[in-house]
PDB file of C-alpha atoms in Angstrom:
ATOM      1  CA  UNK U 255      47.625  34.109 -10.710  1.00  0.00           C
ATOM      2  CA  UNK U 256      50.133  31.913 -11.831  1.00  0.00           C
ATOM      3  CA  UNK U 257      50.562  28.392 -11.931  1.00  0.00           C
ATOM      4  CA  UNK U 258      53.682  28.992  -9.437  1.00  0.00           C
ATOM      5  CA  UNK U 259      51.602  31.097  -6.773  1.00  0.00           C
ATOM      6  CA  UNK U 260      48.511  28.313  -8.188  1.00  0.00           C
ATOM      7  CA  UNK U 261      51.147  25.556  -6.790  1.00  0.00           C
ATOM      8  CA  UNK U 262      52.372  27.081  -3.554  1.00  0.00           C
ATOM      9  CA  UNK U 263      48.570  28.114  -2.729  1.00  0.00           C
ATOM     10  CA  UNK U 264      47.455  24.170  -2.730  1.00  0.00           C
ATOM     11  CA  UNK U 265      51.032  23.097  -1.342  1.00  0.00           C
ATOM     12  CA  UNK U 266      50.543  25.476   1.922  1.00  0.00           C
ATOM     13  CA  UNK U 267      46.881  24.130   1.493  1.00  0.00           C
ATOM     14  CA  UNK U 268      47.490  20.796   2.160  1.00  0.00           C
ATOM     15  CA  UNK U 269      50.222  21.051   4.819  1.00  0.00           C
ATOM     16  CA  UNK U 270      47.475  22.728   6.244  1.00  0.00           C
ATOM     17  CA  UNK U 271      44.852  19.660   6.399  1.00  0.00           C
ATOM     18  CA  UNK U 272      47.556  17.372   7.064  1.00  0.00           C
ATOM     19  CA  UNK U 273      48.245  19.127  10.253  1.00  0.00           C
ATOM     20  CA  UNK U 274      44.501  19.716  11.418  1.00  0.00           C
ATOM     21  CA  UNK U 275      44.164  16.234  10.788  1.00  0.00           C
ATOM     22  CA  UNK U 276      46.949  14.933  12.826  1.00  0.00           C
ATOM     23  CA  UNK U 277      45.769  17.044  15.658  1.00  0.00           C
ATOM     24  CA  UNK U 278      42.338  15.757  15.018  1.00  0.00           C
ATOM     25  CA  UNK U 279      43.459  11.952  14.993  1.00  0.00           C
ATOM     26  CA  UNK U 280      46.096  12.473  18.034  1.00  0.00           C
ATOM     27  CA  UNK U 281      43.357  13.875  20.756  1.00  0.00           C
ATOM     28  CA  UNK U 282      41.491  11.623  20.772  1.00  0.00           C
ATOM     29  CA  UNK U 283      43.156   9.966  23.935  1.00  0.00           C
ATOM     30  CA  UNK U 284      44.429  12.577  25.690  1.00  0.00           C
ATOM     31  CA  UNK U 285      45.948  10.793  27.962  1.00  0.00           C
ATOM     32  CA  UNK U 286      43.809   7.777  28.514  1.00  0.00           C
ATOM     33  CA  UNK U 287      44.419   4.490  27.490  1.00  0.00           C
ATOM     34  CA  UNK U 288      41.773   2.468  26.372  1.00  0.00           C
ATOM     35  CA  UNK U 289      43.665  -0.719  26.593  1.00  0.00           C
ATOM     36  CA  UNK U 290      43.678  -0.116  30.710  1.00  0.00           C
ATOM     37  CA  UNK U 291      40.107  -0.282  30.661  1.00  0.00           C
ATOM     38  CA  UNK U 292      37.599  -3.082  30.725  1.00  0.00           C
ATOM     39  CA  UNK U 293      36.402  -4.403  27.489  1.00  0.00           C
ATOM     40  CA  UNK U 294      33.367  -3.828  28.127  1.00  0.00           C
ATOM     41  CA  UNK U 295      34.037   0.007  29.029  1.00  0.00           C
ATOM     42  CA  UNK U 296      36.101   0.258  25.582  1.00  0.00           C
ATOM     43  CA  UNK U 297      33.085   0.829  23.418  1.00  0.00           C
ATOM     44  CA  UNK U 298      31.562   3.101  25.321  1.00  0.00           C
ATOM     45  CA  UNK U 299      34.971   5.526  25.683  1.00  0.00           C
ATOM     46  CA  UNK U 300      34.570   5.091  21.536  1.00  0.00           C
ATOM     47  CA  UNK U 301      31.705   6.212  21.348  1.00  0.00           C
ATOM     48  CA  UNK U 302      32.636   9.178  24.162  1.00  0.00           C
ATOM     49  CA  UNK U 303      35.718  10.097  22.192  1.00  0.00           C
ATOM     50  CA  UNK U 304      34.472   9.804  18.862  1.00  0.00           C
ATOM     51  CA  UNK U 305      30.794  12.123  19.889  1.00  0.00           C
ATOM     52  CA  UNK U 306      33.060  14.420  22.303  1.00  0.00           C
ATOM     53  CA  UNK U 307      36.024  15.354  20.626  1.00  0.00           C
ATOM     54  CA  UNK U 308      34.148  16.684  17.518  1.00  0.00           C
ATOM     55  CA  UNK U 309      34.051  19.987  19.685  1.00  0.00           C
ATOM     56  CA  UNK U 310      36.045  20.052  22.495  1.00  0.00           C
ATOM     57  CA  UNK U 311      39.142  18.384  23.755  1.00  0.00           C
ATOM     58  CA  UNK U 312      38.227  14.983  25.375  1.00  0.00           C
ATOM     59  CA  UNK U 313      40.226  16.984  28.558  1.00  0.00           C
ATOM     60  CA  UNK U 314      37.440  19.106  28.868  1.00  0.00           C
ATOM     61  CA  UNK U 315      35.478  16.896  30.692  1.00  0.00           C
ATOM     62  CA  UNK U 316      37.940  14.538  32.158  1.00  0.00           C
ATOM     63  CA  UNK U 317      39.181  17.082  34.009  1.00  0.00           C
ATOM     64  CA  UNK U 318      36.046  18.781  34.734  1.00  0.00           C
ATOM     65  CA  UNK U 319      36.111  17.424  38.382  1.00  0.00           C
ATOM     66  CA  UNK U 320      32.495  16.262  37.558  1.00  0.00           C
ATOM     67  CA  UNK U 321      31.998  13.054  40.044  1.00  0.00           C
ATOM     68  CA  UNK U 322      27.865  13.336  40.220  1.00  0.00           C
ATOM     69  CA  UNK U 323      25.495  11.348  37.788  1.00  0.00           C
ATOM     70  CA  UNK U 324      22.819  13.790  37.346  1.00  0.00           C
ATOM     71  CA  UNK U 325      25.071  16.189  36.337  1.00  0.00           C
ATOM     72  CA  UNK U 326      27.054  14.353  34.376  1.00  0.00           C
ATOM     73  CA  UNK U 327      23.240  13.856  32.285  1.00  0.00           C
ATOM     74  CA  UNK U 328      22.484  17.496  32.440  1.00  0.00           C
ATOM     75  CA  UNK U 329      26.001  18.036  30.542  1.00  0.00           C
ATOM     76  CA  UNK U 330      25.073  15.733  28.398  1.00  0.00           C
ATOM     77  CA  UNK U 331      21.929  16.190  27.137  1.00  0.00           C
ATOM     78  CA  UNK U 332      23.109  20.568  26.708  1.00  0.00           C
ATOM     79  CA  UNK U 333      25.989  19.118  24.433  1.00  0.00           C
ATOM     80  CA  UNK U 334      23.449  16.740  22.941  1.00  0.00           C
ATOM     81  CA  UNK U 335      21.248  20.123  21.616  1.00  0.00           C
ATOM     82  CA  UNK U 336      24.100  21.411  20.002  1.00  0.00           C
ATOM     83  CA  UNK U 337      24.008  21.435  16.198  1.00  0.00           C
ATOM     84  CA  UNK U 338      27.621  19.755  15.682  1.00  0.00           C
ATOM     85  CA  UNK U 339      27.983  17.467  18.077  1.00  0.00           C
ATOM     86  CA  UNK U 340      26.013  14.704  16.005  1.00  0.00           C
ATOM     87  CA  UNK U 341      24.745  12.619  19.571  1.00  0.00           C
ATOM     88  CA  UNK U 342      22.004  10.593  19.666  1.00  0.00           C
ATOM     89  CA  UNK U 343      19.921   9.604  22.472  1.00  0.00           C
ATOM     90  CA  UNK U 344      21.244   5.974  22.320  1.00  0.00           C
ATOM     91  CA  UNK U 345      24.592   8.060  22.136  1.00  0.00           C
ATOM     92  CA  UNK U 346      24.062   9.395  25.264  1.00  0.00           C
ATOM     93  CA  UNK U 347      22.968   6.499  26.898  1.00  0.00           C
ATOM     94  CA  UNK U 348      26.543   5.078  25.823  1.00  0.00           C
ATOM     95  CA  UNK U 349      28.634   8.261  26.780  1.00  0.00           C
ATOM     96  CA  UNK U 350      26.605   8.448  30.368  1.00  0.00           C
ATOM     97  CA  UNK U 351      27.902   4.880  30.675  1.00  0.00           C
ATOM     98  CA  UNK U 352      31.554   6.183  30.404  1.00  0.00           C
ATOM     99  CA  UNK U 353      31.136   8.458  32.454  1.00  0.00           C
ATOM    100  CA  UNK U 354      29.611   6.980  34.884  1.00  0.00           C
ATOM    101  CA  UNK U 355      32.566   4.553  34.902  1.00  0.00           C
ATOM    102  CA  UNK U 356      35.686   7.475  34.636  1.00  0.00           C
ATOM    103  CA  UNK U 357      34.045   9.294  37.811  1.00  0.00           C
ATOM    104  CA  UNK U 358      33.720   5.965  39.929  1.00  0.00           C
ATOM    105  CA  UNK U 359      37.113   5.456  38.694  1.00  0.00           C
ATOM    106  CA  UNK U 360      38.463   8.948  39.752  1.00  0.00           C
ATOM    107  CA  UNK U 361      36.538   8.265  43.254  1.00  0.00           C
ATOM    108  CA  UNK U 362      38.909   5.013  44.130  1.00  0.00           C
ATOM    109  CA  UNK U 363      42.211   6.497  43.134  1.00  0.00           C
ATOM    110  CA  UNK U 364      41.109   9.158  45.062  1.00  0.00           C
ATOM    111  CA  UNK U 365      39.959   7.525  48.369  1.00  0.00           C
ATOM    112  CA  UNK U 366      42.281   5.429  50.796  1.00  0.00           C
ATOM    113  CA  UNK U 367      43.099   2.159  50.463  1.00  0.00           C
ATOM    114  CA  UNK U 368      40.966   1.366  53.644  1.00  0.00           C
ATOM    115  CA  UNK U 369      37.976   2.961  52.398  1.00  0.00           C
ATOM    116  CA  UNK U 370      38.805   0.424  49.564  1.00  0.00           C
ATOM    117  CA  UNK U 371      37.766  -2.348  51.219  1.00  0.00           C
ATOM    118  CA  UNK U 372      34.802  -1.763  52.404  1.00  0.00           C
ATOM    119  CA  UNK U 373      33.549   0.540  49.401  1.00  0.00           C
ATOM    120  CA  UNK U 374      29.602  -0.281  48.283  1.00  0.00           C
ATOM    121  CA  UNK U 375      29.225  -1.603  44.761  1.00  0.00           C
ATOM    122  CA  UNK U 376      28.728   1.665  41.936  1.00  0.00           C
ATOM    123  CA  UNK U 377      25.720   2.821  41.208  1.00  0.00           C
ATOM    124  CA  UNK U 378      23.925   2.360  37.729  1.00  0.00           C
ATOM    125  CA  UNK U 379      24.968   4.821  34.771  1.00  0.00           C
ATOM    126  CA  UNK U 380      22.069   7.151  35.073  1.00  0.00           C
ATOM    127  CA  UNK U 381      19.560   7.440  31.968  1.00  0.00           C
ATOM    128  CA  UNK U 382      19.291  10.073  29.821  1.00  0.00           C
ATOM    129  CA  UNK U 383      17.409  13.353  29.738  1.00  0.00           C
ATOM    130  CA  UNK U 384      15.590  13.704  27.307  1.00  0.00           C
ATOM    131  CA  UNK U 385      15.486  16.920  24.835  1.00  0.00           C
ATOM    132  CA  UNK U 386      13.432  18.674  27.307  1.00  0.00           C
ATOM    133  CA  UNK U 387      15.440  19.199  29.933  1.00  0.00           C
ATOM    134  CA  UNK U 388      17.136  22.041  31.239  1.00  0.00           C
ATOM    135  CA  UNK U 389      20.870  22.474  31.175  1.00  0.00           C
ATOM    136  CA  UNK U 390      22.990  22.253  33.930  1.00  0.00           C
ATOM    137  CA  UNK U 391      23.203  26.912  33.827  1.00  0.00           C
ATOM    138  CA  UNK U 392      19.616  26.671  34.110  1.00  0.00           C
ATOM    139  CA  UNK U 393      19.598  24.179  37.200  1.00  0.00           C
ATOM    140  CA  UNK U 394      21.990  26.048  39.018  1.00  0.00           C
ATOM    141  CA  UNK U 395      19.906  29.340  39.371  1.00  0.00           C
TER     142      UNK U 395
END
């Protein structure tokens, strides 16, 4: 292979790497502005964004419509078992805390104004499931 061909190939690979990097960086927020979240939630969101965007877009969980904490616990347990996720048990607790916050905010956004005045305090986030817990597909059967 000539040096010209090697140079063109290297340059093409460099362009591909830059595009992939920019795609990864820009996918992290996917419509959520962390600066609009309470400060106590922002670190949880960062862990969620970092871990969950490794394998899929953040839109996948955020636009899923899931509002049930128990289902989120099953979902995150299943994701934790994926070899490339890098989700630890400690991360699971943090991710579930964010997803609980997010689900509660989604419920509040759907509620009628009169319901917001008498809404009870949100329940605490669910505890993470252990590694032997069934995944959502097993539970649904």
